[in-house]
PDB file of C-alpha atoms and ligand atoms in Angstrom:
ATOM      1  CA  MET N   1      64.084 -72.943 190.486  1.00 96.00           C
ATOM      2  CA  ARG N   2      66.750 -75.505 191.304  1.00 97.00           C
ATOM      3  CA  ILE N   3      69.980 -75.552 189.298  1.00 98.00           C
ATOM      4  CA  ASP N   4      72.674 -78.237 189.548  1.00 98.00           C
ATOM      5  CA  VAL N   5      76.017 -77.975 187.799  1.00 98.00           C
ATOM      6  CA  VAL N   6      78.486 -80.876 187.537  1.00 98.00           C
ATOM      7  CA  SER N   7      82.096 -80.099 186.567  1.00 98.00           C
ATOM      8  CA  ILE N   8      85.681 -81.238 187.166  1.00 98.00           C
ATOM      9  CA  PHE N   9      86.485 -77.537 187.703  1.00 98.00           C
ATOM     10  CA  PRO N  10      83.789 -76.425 190.210  1.00 98.00           C
ATOM     11  CA  GLU N  11      85.793 -73.316 191.048  1.00 98.00           C
ATOM     12  CA  TYR N  12      85.156 -72.147 187.467  1.00 98.00           C
ATOM     13  CA  LEU N  13      81.527 -71.585 188.515  1.00 98.00           C
ATOM     14  CA  SER N  14      82.378 -69.356 191.505  1.00 98.00           C
ATOM     15  CA  ALA N  15      81.254 -66.348 189.444  1.00 97.00           C
ATOM     16  CA  LEU N  16      77.727 -67.591 190.197  1.00 97.00           C
ATOM     17  CA  ASP N  17      78.299 -66.550 193.814  1.00 96.00           C
ATOM     18  CA  LEU N  18      78.438 -62.920 192.687  1.00 95.00           C
ATOM     19  CA  SER N  19      76.103 -60.110 191.617  1.00 94.00           C
ATOM     20  CA  LEU N  20      72.449 -60.723 190.760  1.00 94.00           C
ATOM     21  CA  ILE N  21      72.685 -64.508 190.596  1.00 95.00           C
ATOM     22  CA  GLY N  22      74.560 -64.643 193.880  1.00 96.00           C
ATOM     23  CA  LYS N  23      71.973 -62.346 195.485  1.00 96.00           C
ATOM     24  CA  ALA N  24      69.107 -64.465 194.100  1.00 96.00           C
ATOM     25  CA  ARG N  25      70.726 -67.525 195.714  1.00 96.00           C
ATOM     26  CA  GLU N  26      70.946 -65.718 199.054  1.00 97.00           C
ATOM     27  CA  GLN N  27      67.288 -64.736 198.723  1.00 96.00           C
ATOM     28  CA  GLY N  28      66.247 -68.292 197.915  1.00 96.00           C
ATOM     29  CA  LEU N  29      64.977 -67.383 194.446  1.00 96.00           C
ATOM     30  CA  LEU N  30      67.507 -69.803 192.967  1.00 97.00           C
ATOM     31  CA  GLN N  31      68.794 -73.008 194.614  1.00 97.00           C
ATOM     32  CA  LEU N  32      72.131 -73.651 192.895  1.00 97.00           C
ATOM     33  CA  THR N  33      74.591 -76.440 193.691  1.00 97.00           C
ATOM     34  CA  VAL N  34      77.929 -77.037 191.962  1.00 98.00           C
ATOM     35  CA  THR N  35      79.333 -80.571 192.311  1.00 98.00           C
ATOM     36  CA  ASP N  36      82.798 -81.909 191.485  1.00 98.00           C
ATOM     37  CA  LEU N  37      82.486 -84.904 189.150  1.00 98.00           C
ATOM     38  CA  ARG N  38      85.565 -86.452 190.783  1.00 98.00           C
ATOM     39  CA  GLU N  39      83.497 -87.040 193.957  1.00 98.00           C
ATOM     40  CA  PHE N  40      81.862 -89.853 191.967  1.00 98.00           C
ATOM     41  CA  THR N  41      85.034 -91.707 190.991  1.00 98.00           C
ATOM     42  CA  ALA N  42      86.118 -94.931 192.702  1.00 96.00           C
ATOM     43  CA  ASP N  43      89.870 -95.083 192.140  1.00 98.00           C
ATOM     44  CA  ARG N  44      92.602 -93.355 194.088  1.00 98.00           C
ATOM     45  CA  HIS N  45      93.522 -91.220 191.058  1.00 98.00           C
ATOM     46  CA  ARG N  46      89.884 -90.035 190.785  1.00 98.00           C
ATOM     47  CA  THR N  47      89.935 -90.892 187.067  1.00 98.00           C
ATOM     48  CA  VAL N  48      87.225 -89.299 184.912  1.00 98.00           C
ATOM     49  CA  ASP N  49      88.543 -89.981 181.386  1.00 98.00           C
ATOM     50  CA  ASP N  50      90.035 -92.658 179.167  1.00 98.00           C
ATOM     51  CA  THR N  51      91.169 -93.194 175.574  1.00 98.00           C
ATOM     52  CA  PRO N  52      88.528 -93.146 172.813  1.00 98.00           C
ATOM     53  CA  TYR N  53      87.301 -96.417 171.269  1.00 98.00           C
ATOM     54  CA  GLY N  54      88.072 -96.285 167.564  1.00 98.00           C
ATOM     55  CA  GLY N  55      91.239 -94.277 168.192  1.00 98.00           C
ATOM     56  CA  GLY N  56      91.767 -90.579 167.658  1.00 97.00           C
ATOM     57  CA  ALA N  57      93.294 -87.729 169.618  1.00 97.00           C
ATOM     58  CA  GLY N  58      92.388 -86.752 173.148  1.00 98.00           C
ATOM     59  CA  MET N  59      90.428 -88.451 175.895  1.00 98.00           C
ATOM     60  CA  VAL N  60      86.737 -89.183 176.493  1.00 98.00           C
ATOM     61  CA  MET N  61      84.932 -88.728 179.812  1.00 98.00           C
ATOM     62  CA  LYS N  62      84.022 -92.080 181.393  1.00 98.00           C
ATOM     63  CA  PRO N  63      80.294 -92.896 181.754  1.00 98.00           C
ATOM     64  CA  GLU N  64      80.160 -94.219 185.317  1.00 98.00           C
ATOM     65  CA  PRO N  65      81.133 -91.072 187.258  1.00 98.00           C
ATOM     66  CA  TRP N  66      78.662 -89.091 185.159  1.00 98.00           C
ATOM     67  CA  ALA N  67      75.798 -91.523 185.808  1.00 98.00           C
ATOM     68  CA  LEU N  68      76.409 -91.362 189.575  1.00 98.00           C
ATOM     69  CA  ALA N  69      76.757 -87.563 189.562  1.00 98.00           C
ATOM     70  CA  LEU N  70      73.629 -87.007 187.460  1.00 98.00           C
ATOM     71  CA  ASP N  71      71.599 -89.420 189.588  1.00 97.00           C
ATOM     72  CA  ALA N  72      72.703 -87.506 192.703  1.00 98.00           C
ATOM     73  CA  ALA N  73      71.761 -84.178 191.093  1.00 97.00           C
ATOM     74  CA  ARG N  74      68.394 -85.493 189.888  1.00 96.00           C
ATOM     75  CA  THR N  75      67.398 -86.848 193.293  1.00 92.00           C
ATOM     76  CA  ARG N  76      68.411 -83.557 194.926  1.00 85.00           C
ATOM     77  CA  GLY N  77      65.195 -82.383 193.253  1.00 74.00           C
ATOM     78  CA  PRO N  78      63.621 -78.918 192.814  1.00 72.00           C
ATOM     79  CA  ALA N  79      62.699 -76.553 195.589  1.00 55.00           C
ATOM     80  CA  GLY N  80      59.476 -77.260 197.474  1.00 55.00           C
ATOM     81  CA  ALA N  81      57.843 -80.358 198.871  1.00 53.00           C
ATOM     82  CA  GLY N  82      56.673 -83.439 197.034  1.00 59.00           C
ATOM     83  CA  ALA N  83      57.693 -85.130 193.842  1.00 60.00           C
ATOM     84  CA  PRO N  84      58.595 -82.750 190.997  1.00 59.00           C
ATOM     85  CA  GLU N  85      55.826 -82.259 188.447  1.00 72.00           C
ATOM     86  CA  GLN N  86      58.313 -82.033 185.556  1.00 86.00           C
ATOM     87  CA  ARG N  87      61.312 -84.153 184.593  1.00 95.00           C
ATOM     88  CA  PRO N  88      64.505 -82.192 185.170  1.00 97.00           C
ATOM     89  CA  VAL N  89      66.184 -80.745 182.087  1.00 98.00           C
ATOM     90  CA  LEU N  90      69.758 -81.943 181.486  1.00 98.00           C
ATOM     91  CA  VAL N  91      71.627 -79.266 179.528  1.00 98.00           C
ATOM     92  CA  VAL N  92      74.864 -80.496 177.962  1.00 98.00           C
ATOM     93  CA  PRO N  93      76.933 -77.631 176.521  1.00 98.00           C
ATOM     94  CA  SER N  94      78.328 -78.780 173.180  1.00 97.00           C
ATOM     95  CA  PRO N  95      79.201 -77.284 169.782  1.00 97.00           C
ATOM     96  CA  ALA N  96      76.998 -80.128 168.479  1.00 97.00           C
ATOM     97  CA  GLY N  97      73.945 -78.851 170.363  1.00 98.00           C
ATOM     98  CA  GLU N  98      70.893 -76.757 169.487  1.00 98.00           C
ATOM     99  CA  VAL N  99      71.691 -73.032 169.523  1.00 97.00           C
ATOM    100  CA  PHE N 100      70.872 -71.320 172.833  1.00 98.00           C
ATOM    101  CA  THR N 101      68.860 -68.143 172.239  1.00 96.00           C
ATOM    102  CA  GLN N 102      66.815 -65.717 174.316  1.00 95.00           C
ATOM    103  CA  ALA N 103      63.789 -67.857 173.471  1.00 95.00           C
ATOM    104  CA  THR N 104      65.609 -70.880 174.954  1.00 98.00           C
ATOM    105  CA  ALA N 105      66.398 -68.835 178.066  1.00 98.00           C
ATOM    106  CA  ARG N 106      62.727 -67.868 178.406  1.00 97.00           C
ATOM    107  CA  GLU N 107      61.662 -71.501 177.967  1.00 98.00           C
ATOM    108  CA  LEU N 108      64.140 -72.884 180.515  1.00 98.00           C
ATOM    109  CA  ALA N 109      63.391 -70.117 183.040  1.00 98.00           C
ATOM    110  CA  LEU N 110      59.952 -71.719 183.427  1.00 97.00           C
ATOM    111  CA  ARG N 111      61.298 -75.146 184.388  1.00 97.00           C
ATOM    112  CA  GLU N 112      61.586 -76.387 187.980  1.00 97.00           C
ATOM    113  CA  HIS N 113      64.971 -78.116 187.815  1.00 98.00           C
ATOM    114  CA  LEU N 114      67.915 -77.623 185.442  1.00 98.00           C
ATOM    115  CA  VAL N 115      71.025 -79.815 185.558  1.00 98.00           C
ATOM    116  CA  PHE N 116      74.112 -78.706 183.594  1.00 98.00           C
ATOM    117  CA  ALA N 117      76.789 -81.273 182.671  1.00 98.00           C
ATOM    118  CA  CYS N 118      80.129 -79.619 181.899  1.00 98.00           C
ATOM    119  CA  GLY N 119      82.041 -81.872 179.534  1.00 98.00           C
ATOM    120  CA  ARG N 120      85.796 -81.596 179.036  1.00 97.00           C
ATOM    121  CA  TYR N 121      88.412 -83.257 176.805  1.00 94.00           C
ATOM    122  CA  GLU N 122      86.778 -84.670 173.636  1.00 96.00           C
ATOM    123  CA  GLY N 123      83.423 -84.935 175.375  1.00 97.00           C
ATOM    124  CA  ILE N 124      81.303 -87.300 177.458  1.00 98.00           C
ATOM    125  CA  ASP N 125      80.729 -90.972 176.458  1.00 98.00           C
ATOM    126  CA  GLU N 126      77.575 -90.797 174.292  1.00 98.00           C
ATOM    127  CA  ARG N 127      75.924 -93.575 176.289  1.00 98.00           C
ATOM    128  CA  VAL N 128      75.532 -91.093 179.172  1.00 98.00           C
ATOM    129  CA  VAL N 129      73.316 -88.922 176.980  1.00 97.00           C
ATOM    130  CA  GLU N 130      71.281 -91.980 175.930  1.00 98.00           C
ATOM    131  CA  TRP N 131      71.029 -93.300 179.529  1.00 98.00           C
ATOM    132  CA  SER N 132      70.030 -89.841 180.811  1.00 98.00           C
ATOM    133  CA  ARG N 133      66.916 -89.790 178.632  1.00 98.00           C
ATOM    134  CA  GLU N 134      65.352 -92.260 181.108  1.00 97.00           C
ATOM    135  CA  HIS N 135      65.067 -89.566 183.760  1.00 96.00           C
ATOM    136  CA  PHE N 136      65.826 -86.210 182.090  1.00 98.00           C
ATOM    137  CA  GLU N 137      64.734 -84.117 179.187  1.00 98.00           C
ATOM    138  CA  VAL N 138      68.180 -84.037 177.558  1.00 98.00           C
ATOM    139  CA  ARG N 139      69.166 -80.865 175.672  1.00 98.00           C
ATOM    140  CA  PRO N 140      72.644 -80.663 174.089  1.00 98.00           C
ATOM    141  CA  MET N 141      73.072 -76.883 173.802  1.00 98.00           C
ATOM    142  CA  SER N 142      75.514 -74.627 171.940  1.00 98.00           C
ATOM    143  CA  LEU N 143      76.253 -70.944 172.538  1.00 98.00           C
ATOM    144  CA  GLY N 144      77.487 -70.634 168.981  1.00 97.00           C
ATOM    145  CA  ASP N 145      79.570 -72.169 166.245  1.00 97.00           C
ATOM    146  CA  TYR N 146      82.907 -72.197 168.024  1.00 97.00           C
ATOM    147  CA  VAL N 147      84.720 -74.618 170.319  1.00 97.00           C
ATOM    148  CA  LEU N 148      85.515 -74.037 173.989  1.00 97.00           C
ATOM    149  CA  ASN N 149      87.789 -76.183 176.165  1.00 97.00           C
ATOM    150  CA  GLY N 150      84.797 -77.271 178.217  1.00 98.00           C
ATOM    151  CA  GLY N 151      81.214 -76.520 179.149  1.00 98.00           C
ATOM    152  CA  GLU N 152      81.853 -74.287 182.184  1.00 98.00           C
ATOM    153  CA  VAL N 153      82.016 -70.948 180.347  1.00 98.00           C
ATOM    154  CA  ALA N 154      78.837 -71.815 178.449  1.00 98.00           C
ATOM    155  CA  VAL N 155      77.077 -72.745 181.692  1.00 98.00           C
ATOM    156  CA  LEU N 156      78.010 -69.389 183.252  1.00 98.00           C
ATOM    157  CA  ALA N 157      76.403 -67.617 180.290  1.00 98.00           C
ATOM    158  CA  MET N 158      73.296 -69.783 180.219  1.00 98.00           C
ATOM    159  CA  VAL N 159      72.702 -69.667 183.985  1.00 98.00           C
ATOM    160  CA  GLU N 160      72.927 -65.864 183.883  1.00 97.00           C
ATOM    161  CA  ALA N 161      70.634 -65.584 180.827  1.00 98.00           C
ATOM    162  CA  ILE N 162      68.085 -67.953 182.405  1.00 98.00           C
ATOM    163  CA  GLY N 163      68.429 -66.875 186.051  1.00 97.00           C
ATOM    164  CA  ARG N 164      67.824 -63.187 185.325  1.00 97.00           C
ATOM    165  CA  LEU N 165      64.407 -64.092 183.879  1.00 97.00           C
ATOM    166  CA  VAL N 166      63.254 -65.804 187.091  1.00 96.00           C
ATOM    167  CA  PRO N 167      60.711 -63.477 188.779  1.00 95.00           C
ATOM    168  CA  GLY N 168      62.313 -61.369 191.486  1.00 95.00           C
ATOM    169  CA  VAL N 169      65.918 -61.787 190.335  1.00 95.00           C
ATOM    170  CA  ILE N 170      65.938 -58.519 188.372  1.00 93.00           C
ATOM    171  CA  GLY N 171      64.724 -55.751 190.676  1.00 82.00           C
ATOM    172  CA  ASN N 172      62.844 -53.839 187.977  1.00 82.00           C
ATOM    173  CA  PRO N 173      61.135 -56.268 185.543  1.00 78.00           C
ATOM    174  CA  GLU N 174      60.602 -53.279 183.220  1.00 81.00           C
ATOM    175  CA  SER N 175      64.278 -53.529 182.289  1.00 79.00           C
ATOM    176  CA  LEU N 176      63.609 -56.930 180.738  1.00 81.00           C
ATOM    177  CA  VAL N 177      61.065 -55.476 178.335  1.00 77.00           C
ATOM    178  CA  GLU N 178      63.203 -53.330 176.005  1.00 76.00           C
ATOM    179  CA  GLU N 179      66.408 -55.342 175.726  1.00 81.00           C
ATOM    180  CA  SER N 180      67.843 -57.097 172.716  1.00 82.00           C
ATOM    181  CA  HIS N 181      65.798 -60.020 171.438  1.00 85.00           C
ATOM    182  CA  SER N 182      62.853 -59.296 173.744  1.00 82.00           C
ATOM    183  CA  ASP N 183      60.831 -58.253 170.665  1.00 86.00           C
ATOM    184  CA  GLY N 184      62.877 -59.970 167.969  1.00 91.00           C
ATOM    185  CA  LEU N 185      65.038 -56.880 167.416  1.00 94.00           C
ATOM    186  CA  LEU N 186      68.364 -55.621 168.734  1.00 96.00           C
ATOM    187  CA  GLU N 187      68.139 -52.935 171.409  1.00 96.00           C
ATOM    188  CA  TYR N 188      68.335 -49.215 170.610  1.00 97.00           C
ATOM    189  CA  PRO N 189      71.431 -47.127 171.544  1.00 98.00           C
ATOM    190  CA  VAL N 190      71.402 -45.568 175.008  1.00 98.00           C
ATOM    191  CA  TYR N 191      72.882 -42.292 176.321  1.00 98.00           C
ATOM    192  CA  THR N 192      73.357 -40.556 179.669  1.00 98.00           C
ATOM    193  CA  LYS N 193      74.866 -37.325 181.032  1.00 98.00           C
ATOM    194  CA  PRO N 194      76.683 -35.203 179.984  1.00 98.00           C
ATOM    195  CA  ALA N 195      74.509 -33.976 177.082  1.00 98.00           C
ATOM    196  CA  LEU N 196      77.718 -33.014 175.248  1.00 98.00           C
ATOM    197  CA  TRP N 197      80.766 -35.267 175.544  1.00 98.00           C
ATOM    198  CA  ARG N 198      83.984 -34.690 173.580  1.00 98.00           C
ATOM    199  CA  ASP N 199      82.009 -32.623 171.048  1.00 98.00           C
ATOM    200  CA  ARG N 200      79.481 -35.467 170.672  1.00 98.00           C
ATOM    201  CA  PRO N 201      75.913 -34.434 171.559  1.00 98.00           C
ATOM    202  CA  VAL N 202      73.123 -36.705 172.718  1.00 98.00           C
ATOM    203  CA  PRO N 203      70.510 -37.057 169.924  1.00 98.00           C
ATOM    204  CA  GLU N 204      68.243 -34.005 170.268  1.00 98.00           C
ATOM    205  CA  VAL N 205      65.016 -36.018 170.302  1.00 98.00           C
ATOM    206  CA  LEU N 206      66.052 -37.695 173.570  1.00 98.00           C
ATOM    207  CA  LEU N 207      66.179 -34.271 175.250  1.00 98.00           C
ATOM    208  CA  SER N 208      62.780 -33.236 173.863  1.00 98.00           C
ATOM    209  CA  GLY N 209      60.586 -34.828 176.494  1.00 98.00           C
ATOM    210  CA  HIS N 210      58.243 -35.834 173.637  1.00 98.00           C
ATOM    211  CA  HIS N 211      57.562 -39.480 174.537  1.00 98.00           C
ATOM    212  CA  GLY N 212      55.927 -40.362 171.215  1.00 98.00           C
ATOM    213  CA  ARG N 213      58.811 -39.012 169.153  1.00 98.00           C
ATOM    214  CA  ILE N 214      61.319 -40.691 171.482  1.00 98.00           C
ATOM    215  CA  ALA N 215      59.546 -44.059 171.145  1.00 98.00           C
ATOM    216  CA  ARG N 216      59.513 -43.711 167.339  1.00 98.00           C
ATOM    217  CA  TRP N 217      63.198 -42.737 167.255  1.00 98.00           C
ATOM    218  CA  ARG N 218      64.118 -45.723 169.415  1.00 98.00           C
ATOM    219  CA  ARG N 219      62.086 -48.132 167.301  1.00 97.00           C
ATOM    220  CA  ASP N 220      63.704 -46.754 164.135  1.00 97.00           C
ATOM    221  CA  ARG N 221      67.156 -47.262 165.646  1.00 98.00           C
ATOM    222  CA  GLN N 222      66.236 -50.843 166.588  1.00 97.00           C
ATOM    223  CA  LEU N 223      65.095 -51.640 163.045  1.00 96.00           C
ATOM    224  CA  GLN N 224      68.119 -49.970 161.425  1.00 97.00           C
ATOM    225  CA  ARG N 225      70.574 -51.638 163.819  1.00 97.00           C
ATOM    226  CA  THR N 226      68.985 -55.044 163.355  1.00 97.00           C
ATOM    227  CA  ALA N 227      68.935 -54.709 159.552  1.00 97.00           C
ATOM    228  CA  ALA N 228      72.606 -53.680 159.554  1.00 97.00           C
ATOM    229  CA  ARG N 229      73.944 -56.253 162.044  1.00 97.00           C
ATOM    230  CA  ARG N 230      71.477 -59.139 162.034  1.00 96.00           C
ATOM    231  CA  PRO N 231      69.502 -59.319 158.763  1.00 96.00           C
ATOM    232  CA  ASP N 232      68.607 -62.879 159.764  1.00 94.00           C
ATOM    233  CA  LEU N 233      66.508 -61.501 162.618  1.00 94.00           C
ATOM    234  CA  VAL N 234      64.721 -59.094 160.277  1.00 90.00           C
ATOM    235  CA  ALA N 235      63.879 -61.989 157.958  1.00 88.00           C
ATOM    236  CA  ALA N 236      62.403 -63.879 160.937  1.00 88.00           C
ATOM    237  CA  LEU N 237      60.167 -60.990 162.068  1.00 88.00           C
ATOM    238  CA  ASP N 238      56.406 -61.529 162.013  1.00 84.00           C
ATOM    239  CA  PRO N 239      55.095 -58.863 159.568  1.00 82.00           C
ATOM    240  CA  ALA N 240      51.987 -58.561 161.752  1.00 82.00           C
ATOM    241  CA  GLY N 241      54.267 -57.097 164.448  1.00 79.00           C
ATOM    242  CA  LEU N 242      55.410 -54.246 162.181  1.00 83.00           C
ATOM    243  CA  ASP N 243      53.367 -51.060 161.780  1.00 79.00           C
ATOM    244  CA  ARG N 244      53.365 -48.763 158.743  1.00 84.00           C
ATOM    245  CA  ALA N 245      56.096 -46.533 160.210  1.00 81.00           C
ATOM    246  CA  ASP N 246      58.261 -49.619 160.781  1.00 84.00           C
ATOM    247  CA  ARG N 247      58.020 -50.515 157.136  1.00 81.00           C
ATOM    248  CA  ASP N 248      59.199 -46.992 156.146  1.00 81.00           C
ATOM    249  CA  VAL N 249      62.505 -47.390 158.047  1.00 83.00           C
TER     250      VAL N 249
HETATM  251  N1  JAB A 301      79.923 -73.937 171.604  1.00 85.79           N
HETATM  252  C1  JAB A 301      79.847 -74.517 172.837  1.00 85.79           C
HETATM  253  S1  JAB A 301      78.557 -74.248 173.834  1.00 85.79           S
HETATM  254  C2  JAB A 301      80.896 -75.406 173.308  1.00 85.79           C
HETATM  255  C3  JAB A 301      80.891 -76.210 174.423  1.00 85.79           C
HETATM  256  C4  JAB A 301      82.111 -76.848 174.411  1.00 85.79           C
HETATM  257  N2  JAB A 301      82.776 -76.434 173.331  1.00 85.79           N
HETATM  258  O1  JAB A 301      82.054 -75.546 172.640  1.00 85.79           O
END
């Protein structure tokens, strides 16, 4: 998978040099390039914004630097020889976007080339989004109903959520199976040594060695936790995926 990120604060994305994503880049599992939008300006002040038509507070990001930067990212292309089979996906972090979920991460982890456009100020001139549809699948994307100062923090989260699903990035793929949202539920509580900590014991069943009882206990905890914290997820569950014991929780 090829990932391109365009930002006026490229150093914000240096966290992607670290840990599992950084290792995946070293191993060639992910090709990731971060580009400074100001490289695509033509004036000596490297101007990327201007006042909004129609008035209002703040500044809007100018279209021309973005068009040049996105064209450069697009033609950098995915890994491997030959023309890409798929159009690249342009992800634009925005509170006005579709909500990014684990299902979105799974979907985007299958794509060849993702380009992330980190807006700042009051946003990017809307004509960039319209123009981009000629060459990209354009996906305005929100992490949630709150406002950040720019797209960089959202891109860090999305690249990690997507990148970790790329085969080979997580050493043990088993650890992807029982995590929150993998089966529509929140994950069960986890414990490790010592068995007794500040007068708090580990649940007895987890010390029993009885795999069936442990699996049932964990599933019960998932259902109870999801019902308590995210009733919306319970409402969205497919009843066919629930067994009789699930319904008794
Ligand atoms: N909620 C998101 S992703 C966002 C991006 C910029 N501001 O908020």
